Amino acid sequence: MRFLHCSDLHLGKRVHECTMIEEQRQMLDQLVSIAEQKAVDGVLLAGDLFDKAVPSIEAVQLLDGFFTSLFQRHLPVYCISGNHDSPERLSFGGRLLERSGVYLASVFHGEMYHLTLEDGFGPLHLYLLPFVKPSMVRPFFPDENIITYEEAVRSVLSHSALDPSARNVLVAHQFITNNGVEPSRCDSETLSIGGVDQVDASLFDAFDYVALGHLHGPQSIRRETVRYCGSPLKYSFSECRQKKSVTIVELREKGNVTLEPVMITPLRELRELRGTLSALLDPDVAALGNPEDYLRVILTDEEPLYDPLSQLRQKYPNILRLDVENSRTAQGSVSATTQQIEEKSPEALFSAFYEMANGVPISPEEQAILETVIRQMGEENG
C-alpha cells in the first residue's frame, strides 16, 4: 500500500504580511499531480491544514478545492488537526465527508480514530491522532497522572487495542524527540517553553510508519520510518535553505517500508540576497536568481544609504525584509531601561539613534533641523 505523506499546509498563511494564496494553490495542484503520478492509495495529511483557528475565506476555498480534486481521482484522505487548527471547526461535516473518502480526526474523543485497510499483504491498521495537550487527554483518564505531553500521548497509546505484530501506521502532530535530543526547528514553528511539549519517539515502536506533522524541515527521528515530511512551502526565512518535499511511503509485508521524498517546486522561492546596494542593483549581475522571488535582502554597505528599499524594489519587487549587517551593526546595540529612555528628550534619543546607525555623531546643522521639526510637531499637537 502506498501513501502520500504531507503536512503543515498552513493555508491562509501570510509571510511578513504577504499573502501566499497563489503559491499555496499551485502547491496543492502539485500534490494532486504527485499523488496521481506515484499511483498512491491515499493521502496522509498530518495536521495544520490552516494557519489560523479561524481561517480566511480564501484558505477554506483552497482546502475545499484540494479535497474535491482528490475525490474526483478516487483518492481517500486521512487527516488530523494540528496545533494551528480549530478541532471543533475542522470537524464540521466530518461524517458527511467520510462518504466522499475524507477521514478526519480533529477532536480527541478518548481514543484514536482507527481504520483497517486491506491490500495484497493483508490488513493494515491506520490510526489518526490529532494534536493533543495534557488538558485534552486528562478528562478521559481521570485515574492517571497526566502532566506532560509525553504522558498524554503514552496514555492514549496504552488504551488502544494495538497489535505490534500487525502492520500499523500512525498519523500524528506532536513535537517528537529522540531520548531528549531535539530535531531541527524553524522560526515559523510554535515553541513551548522548557520543552514541555516533547514526546519521545520510543513511544511509537509498535508502528511500522509514523507520519508526523508540526516541524517544517523534512527529517526522521530515531529511525527512518518516524518521519516529519516537512511543510511543502517555505514559511520563514529560517527555512530558505531547506529543500521542500513530500514523502511517498510504501508498505509491503510487515517490516518492509520504503520512503521516497518528492521535491516541491514553488511558484516563487523564499530566499536571501546579501551584498552592497550597488552590487545588488548591478544590471550585469545574472547570478541573483528570479527577481520575482520573495526576498530578504541583507545590505553590507558601511556608508549610510538613501532609501535603499525603494531602489531595490525597482529590480526586486517582492522584498519582504531588509536588514543591514556591517561593522556598526556587528557592535550590537546598547540596551536601556524604560526609566532611562523616559528621562531623555526626543532630541537626545534621536541623536543617540543616529550615531548608533551611522557610526558618527549628528552634525550641528542636522541637530538644528531636528530641533526645529520637533518643535513644530509639538506646536501642531498642542
Coordinates of C-alpha atoms in Angstrom, one line a residue:
M1 CA 0.0 0.0 0.0
R2 CA 1.4 3.4 -1.0
F3 CA 0.6 6.8 0.6
L4 CA 1.5 10.4 0.0
H5 CA 2.5 11.9 3.4
C6 CA 2.2 15.7 3.6
S7 CA 1.6 18.1 6.5
D8 CA 1.7 21.7 7.6
L9 CA -0.1 23.2 4.6
H10 CA -0.8 26.4 6.7
L11 CA -3.4 27.5 4.2
G12 CA -4.0 31.3 4.6
K13 CA -0.5 31.9 5.9
R14 CA 0.9 35.4 5.4
V15 CA 4.7 35.8 5.4
H16 CA 5.7 39.2 6.5
E17 CA 2.1 40.3 5.8
C18 CA 2.4 39.0 2.2
T19 CA -0.4 36.6 1.2
M20 CA 0.7 33.1 0.0
I21 CA -2.7 32.1 -1.5
E22 CA -1.4 31.8 -5.1
E23 CA 1.7 29.9 -4.0
Q24 CA -0.5 27.6 -2.0
R25 CA -2.9 27.0 -4.8
Q26 CA -0.1 26.0 -7.1
M27 CA 1.4 23.8 -4.3
L28 CA -1.8 21.9 -3.8
D29 CA -2.1 21.3 -7.6
Q30 CA 1.4 19.8 -7.4
L31 CA 0.3 17.5 -4.5
V32 CA -2.6 16.2 -6.6
S33 CA -0.3 15.6 -9.6
I34 CA 2.2 13.8 -7.4
A35 CA -0.5 11.6 -6.0
E36 CA -1.6 10.7 -9.5
Q37 CA 1.9 10.1 -10.9
K38 CA 3.0 8.0 -7.9
A39 CA -0.3 6.0 -8.0
V40 CA -0.8 6.3 -4.3
D41 CA -3.7 4.6 -2.5
G42 CA -4.4 7.6 -0.2
V43 CA -3.1 10.8 1.3
L44 CA -1.9 11.1 4.9
L45 CA -2.3 14.8 6.0
A46 CA -0.7 15.3 9.3
G47 CA -2.2 18.4 10.7
D48 CA -2.0 22.2 10.4
L49 CA -4.3 22.3 7.4
F50 CA -4.9 26.0 8.2
D51 CA -2.6 28.6 9.6
K52 CA -5.2 30.1 12.0
A53 CA -8.0 28.6 14.1
V54 CA -10.4 30.9 12.2
P55 CA -9.1 30.6 8.6
S56 CA -9.8 33.1 5.9
I57 CA -12.4 32.5 3.2
E58 CA -9.6 32.0 0.6
A59 CA -8.0 29.4 2.8
V60 CA -11.2 27.4 3.2
Q61 CA -11.8 27.5 -0.5
L62 CA -8.3 26.2 -1.1
L63 CA -8.9 23.2 1.1
D64 CA -12.3 22.5 -0.4
G65 CA -10.8 22.5 -3.8
F66 CA -7.9 20.2 -2.7
F67 CA -10.3 17.7 -1.2
T68 CA -12.6 17.9 -4.3
S69 CA -9.6 17.2 -6.6
L70 CA -8.6 14.1 -4.6
F71 CA -12.2 12.9 -4.5
Q72 CA -12.5 13.2 -8.3
R73 CA -9.5 10.9 -8.6
H74 CA -10.9 8.4 -6.0
L75 CA -8.1 9.1 -3.6
P76 CA -9.0 8.9 0.1
V77 CA -7.6 11.5 2.6
Y78 CA -6.7 10.5 6.1
C79 CA -6.1 13.8 8.0
I80 CA -5.8 15.1 11.6
S81 CA -5.9 18.6 13.1
G82 CA -2.8 20.3 14.2
N83 CA -2.0 22.9 16.8
H84 CA -2.8 25.7 14.4
D85 CA -6.2 24.3 13.6
S86 CA -9.5 24.6 15.5
P87 CA -10.5 21.0 16.1
E88 CA -14.2 21.8 16.5
R89 CA -14.4 23.9 13.4
L90 CA -12.5 21.4 11.4
S91 CA -14.8 18.6 12.4
F92 CA -17.9 20.3 10.8
G93 CA -19.4 17.9 8.3
G94 CA -16.9 15.1 9.2
R95 CA -19.4 12.3 9.0
L96 CA -20.6 13.5 5.6
L97 CA -17.0 13.9 4.4
E98 CA -16.3 10.3 5.1
R99 CA -18.8 9.3 2.4
S100 CA -16.5 11.1 0.0
G101 CA -13.3 9.5 1.3
V102 CA -12.2 12.2 3.7
Y103 CA -11.5 10.6 7.0
L104 CA -10.9 13.4 9.6
A105 CA -9.8 13.1 13.2
S106 CA -9.8 16.6 14.5
V107 CA -11.3 16.4 18.1
F108 CA -9.9 13.8 20.5
H109 CA -12.8 11.8 22.0
G110 CA -10.8 9.5 24.3
E111 CA -9.4 7.1 21.7
M112 CA -7.6 7.1 18.4
Y113 CA -9.5 7.1 15.2
H114 CA -8.8 3.6 13.7
L115 CA -9.4 2.3 10.2
T116 CA -8.4 -1.1 8.8
L117 CA -7.4 -1.1 5.2
E118 CA -6.6 -4.2 3.0
D119 CA -4.1 -4.9 0.3
G120 CA -2.3 -7.9 -1.1
F121 CA -0.3 -8.3 2.1
G122 CA -3.4 -8.4 4.3
P123 CA -4.8 -5.9 6.8
L124 CA -3.1 -2.6 7.5
H125 CA -4.2 -0.7 10.6
L126 CA -4.2 3.1 10.3
Y127 CA -4.5 5.3 13.4
L128 CA -5.2 9.0 13.4
L129 CA -4.2 11.0 16.4
P130 CA -4.9 14.8 16.3
F131 CA -2.7 17.2 18.2
V132 CA -3.3 16.7 21.9
K133 CA -2.4 18.5 25.0
P134 CA -2.5 17.0 28.5
S135 CA -5.6 19.0 29.3
M136 CA -7.4 17.3 26.3
V137 CA -6.5 13.8 27.4
R138 CA -6.8 14.1 31.2
P139 CA -10.6 14.0 31.4
F140 CA -10.8 10.6 29.7
F141 CA -8.3 9.0 32.1
P142 CA -9.0 10.6 35.5
D143 CA -7.1 7.9 37.4
E144 CA -3.8 8.7 35.6
N145 CA -1.4 11.4 36.4
I146 CA -1.1 13.2 33.1
I147 CA 1.0 16.4 33.3
T148 CA 3.3 16.3 30.3
Y149 CA 2.6 15.9 26.6
E150 CA 4.5 12.6 26.6
E151 CA 2.3 11.3 29.4
A152 CA -0.7 12.3 27.4
V153 CA 0.4 10.5 24.3
R154 CA 1.5 7.5 26.3
S155 CA -1.9 7.2 27.9
V156 CA -3.7 7.4 24.6
L157 CA -1.5 4.7 23.1
S158 CA -1.7 2.4 26.1
H159 CA -5.5 2.4 25.9
S160 CA -5.6 1.4 22.2
A161 CA -6.0 -2.2 21.0
L162 CA -2.7 -2.0 19.2
D163 CA -1.3 -5.3 17.8
P164 CA 2.5 -4.9 17.4
S165 CA 2.7 -8.0 15.2
A166 CA 0.4 -6.4 12.6
R167 CA 1.1 -3.6 10.1
N168 CA 0.4 -0.3 11.9
V169 CA 0.6 3.3 10.6
L170 CA 0.1 6.4 12.8
V171 CA -0.6 9.9 11.7
A172 CA 0.2 12.4 14.5
H173 CA 1.1 16.1 15.0
Q174 CA 3.4 16.5 18.0
F175 CA 7.0 17.5 18.8
I176 CA 8.9 14.3 18.8
T177 CA 12.4 13.9 20.2
N178 CA 14.9 11.0 20.5
N179 CA 16.0 10.4 24.1
G180 CA 15.9 14.2 24.8
V181 CA 17.7 15.2 21.5
E182 CA 15.6 17.7 19.7
P183 CA 15.1 17.8 15.9
S184 CA 15.9 20.9 14.0
R185 CA 13.3 23.7 14.3
C186 CA 12.4 26.9 12.4
D187 CA 11.2 30.4 13.3
S188 CA 7.7 29.7 11.9
E189 CA 7.0 26.8 14.3
T190 CA 5.3 27.3 17.6
L191 CA 7.7 26.8 20.5
S192 CA 6.9 25.7 24.1
I193 CA 9.0 27.0 27.0
G194 CA 11.0 24.4 28.8
G195 CA 10.4 21.6 26.3
V196 CA 7.1 20.6 27.9
D197 CA 5.7 19.6 24.5
Q198 CA 8.4 16.9 23.9
V199 CA 7.3 13.3 23.2
D200 CA 9.9 10.6 22.9
A201 CA 10.0 8.6 19.7
S202 CA 10.3 5.3 21.6
L203 CA 6.5 5.5 22.3
F204 CA 5.9 4.7 18.6
D205 CA 8.0 1.5 18.3
A206 CA 4.9 -0.6 17.6
F207 CA 4.2 1.4 14.4
D208 CA 5.7 0.5 11.0
Y209 CA 5.4 4.1 9.9
V210 CA 4.7 7.3 11.8
A211 CA 3.5 10.2 9.5
L212 CA 4.4 13.3 11.6
G213 CA 3.4 16.9 11.2
H214 CA 4.4 20.0 13.2
L215 CA 8.0 20.7 12.2
H216 CA 8.7 22.3 8.8
G217 CA 12.0 20.7 8.0
P218 CA 11.9 17.2 6.5
Q219 CA 13.7 14.8 8.8
S220 CA 13.4 11.4 10.6
I221 CA 13.5 10.9 14.3
R222 CA 15.1 7.8 16.0
R223 CA 14.5 5.7 12.9
E224 CA 13.8 6.4 9.2
T225 CA 10.2 5.5 9.5
V226 CA 9.3 8.0 12.2
R227 CA 9.3 11.0 9.8
Y228 CA 8.4 14.6 9.5
C229 CA 7.7 15.2 5.8
G230 CA 8.0 19.0 6.5
S231 CA 5.9 21.8 5.1
P232 CA 5.5 21.9 1.3
L233 CA 6.3 25.6 1.2
K234 CA 8.8 27.9 3.0
Y235 CA 7.1 30.0 5.6
S236 CA 10.0 31.9 7.1
F237 CA 13.5 32.9 6.1
S238 CA 14.9 30.4 8.6
E239 CA 13.6 27.8 6.1
C240 CA 15.1 29.4 3.0
R241 CA 17.9 26.8 2.7
Q242 CA 15.6 23.8 3.1
K243 CA 14.6 21.6 0.1
K244 CA 10.8 21.2 0.5
S245 CA 9.3 17.9 -0.3
V246 CA 6.6 15.4 0.4
T247 CA 7.1 11.7 1.2
I248 CA 5.9 8.7 -0.6
V249 CA 5.7 5.8 1.8
E250 CA 5.1 2.2 0.5
L251 CA 4.3 -0.6 2.9
R252 CA 4.6 -4.2 1.8
E253 CA 4.8 -7.1 4.2
K254 CA 5.4 -6.4 7.9
G255 CA 8.7 -4.6 8.3
N256 CA 9.1 -3.8 4.6
V257 CA 8.7 0.0 4.3
T258 CA 10.3 2.2 1.7
L259 CA 10.3 6.0 1.6
E260 CA 10.8 8.4 -1.4
P261 CA 10.9 12.2 -1.0
V262 CA 9.4 14.1 -3.9
M263 CA 10.6 17.7 -4.3
I264 CA 8.1 20.6 -4.5
T265 CA 8.7 23.4 -6.9
P266 CA 7.3 26.7 -5.6
L267 CA 5.7 29.4 -7.7
R268 CA 8.2 31.8 -6.1
E269 CA 11.2 30.9 -4.0
L270 CA 11.7 32.4 -0.5
R271 CA 15.4 33.3 -0.3
E272 CA 18.1 35.7 0.9
L273 CA 20.3 38.1 -1.0
R274 CA 23.5 39.6 0.6
G275 CA 25.8 42.3 -0.7
T276 CA 26.3 46.0 -1.2
L277 CA 23.5 48.1 -2.7
S278 CA 25.5 48.8 -5.9
A279 CA 26.3 45.1 -6.4
L280 CA 22.7 44.0 -6.0
L281 CA 21.5 46.7 -8.4
D282 CA 24.2 45.9 -11.0
P283 CA 22.2 45.1 -14.2
D284 CA 25.0 42.8 -15.4
V285 CA 24.8 40.5 -12.4
A286 CA 22.9 37.4 -13.5
A287 CA 23.5 35.1 -10.5
L288 CA 20.9 36.6 -8.3
G289 CA 18.1 34.3 -9.3
N290 CA 14.5 35.1 -10.2
P291 CA 13.8 38.8 -9.3
E292 CA 10.2 37.9 -8.6
D293 CA 11.1 35.7 -5.7
Y294 CA 10.2 36.6 -2.1
L295 CA 13.4 38.1 -0.7
R296 CA 15.2 39.0 2.5
V297 CA 17.9 41.5 1.4
I298 CA 20.9 41.9 3.7
L299 CA 22.9 45.1 2.8
T300 CA 26.6 45.2 3.8
D301 CA 27.4 48.8 2.9
E302 CA 29.4 50.7 5.5
E303 CA 28.2 54.2 4.5
P304 CA 24.7 55.5 5.1
L305 CA 22.2 54.9 2.2
Y306 CA 19.3 56.9 1.0
D307 CA 16.1 55.0 0.8
P308 CA 17.7 51.7 -0.4
L309 CA 14.4 49.8 -0.2
S310 CA 12.8 51.9 -2.9
Q311 CA 15.8 51.5 -5.1
L312 CA 15.9 47.7 -4.6
R313 CA 12.2 47.2 -5.3
Q314 CA 12.6 48.6 -8.8
K315 CA 14.6 45.4 -9.5
Y316 CA 13.2 43.1 -6.9
P317 CA 9.5 43.9 -6.3
N318 CA 8.9 41.2 -3.7
I319 CA 11.3 42.2 -1.0
L320 CA 9.7 41.2 2.3
R321 CA 12.5 42.2 4.7
L322 CA 15.5 44.5 4.5
D323 CA 18.4 44.2 7.0
V324 CA 21.8 45.9 7.3
E325 CA 24.9 44.0 8.5
N326 CA 28.2 45.8 8.7
S327 CA 30.8 46.8 11.2
R328 CA 28.5 49.1 13.1
T329 CA 25.6 46.6 13.5
A330 CA 28.1 43.9 14.5
Q331 CA 29.0 46.0 17.6
G332 CA 25.4 45.5 18.8
S333 CA 23.1 48.0 20.4
V334 CA 23.3 49.2 24.0
S335 CA 20.2 48.3 25.9
A336 CA 18.5 50.8 28.2
T337 CA 15.8 50.7 30.8
T338 CA 12.4 52.3 30.3
Q339 CA 13.2 54.8 33.0
Q340 CA 16.5 55.8 31.2
I341 CA 14.6 56.3 28.0
E342 CA 11.9 58.3 29.6
E343 CA 14.5 60.6 31.2
K344 CA 15.9 61.6 27.7
S345 CA 14.5 64.2 25.5
P346 CA 13.3 63.4 21.9
E347 CA 16.3 65.2 20.6
A348 CA 18.7 63.2 22.7
L349 CA 17.1 59.9 21.8
F350 CA 17.2 60.7 18.1
S351 CA 20.8 61.8 18.3
A352 CA 21.8 58.6 20.0
F353 CA 19.9 56.5 17.4
Y354 CA 21.6 58.5 14.6
E355 CA 25.1 57.8 16.0
M356 CA 24.3 54.2 16.5
A357 CA 23.0 53.7 13.0
N358 CA 25.7 55.8 11.2
G359 CA 28.8 55.5 13.4
V360 CA 29.2 59.2 13.6
P361 CA 27.5 61.9 15.7
I362 CA 24.9 64.1 14.3
S363 CA 26.2 67.3 12.9
P364 CA 25.3 70.8 14.3
E365 CA 23.3 71.6 11.1
E366 CA 21.3 68.3 11.3
Q367 CA 20.8 68.9 15.0
A368 CA 19.3 72.3 14.3
I369 CA 16.9 70.8 11.7
L370 CA 15.9 68.1 14.1
E371 CA 15.1 70.6 16.9
T372 CA 13.0 72.7 14.5
V373 CA 11.0 69.7 13.3
I374 CA 10.4 68.5 16.9
R375 CA 9.3 72.0 18.0
Q376 CA 6.9 72.3 15.0
M377 CA 5.4 68.9 15.8
G378 CA 4.9 69.9 19.4
E379 CA 3.1 73.1 18.4
E380 CA 0.8 71.2 15.9
N381 CA -0.1 68.6 18.6
G382 CA -0.7 71.2 21.3

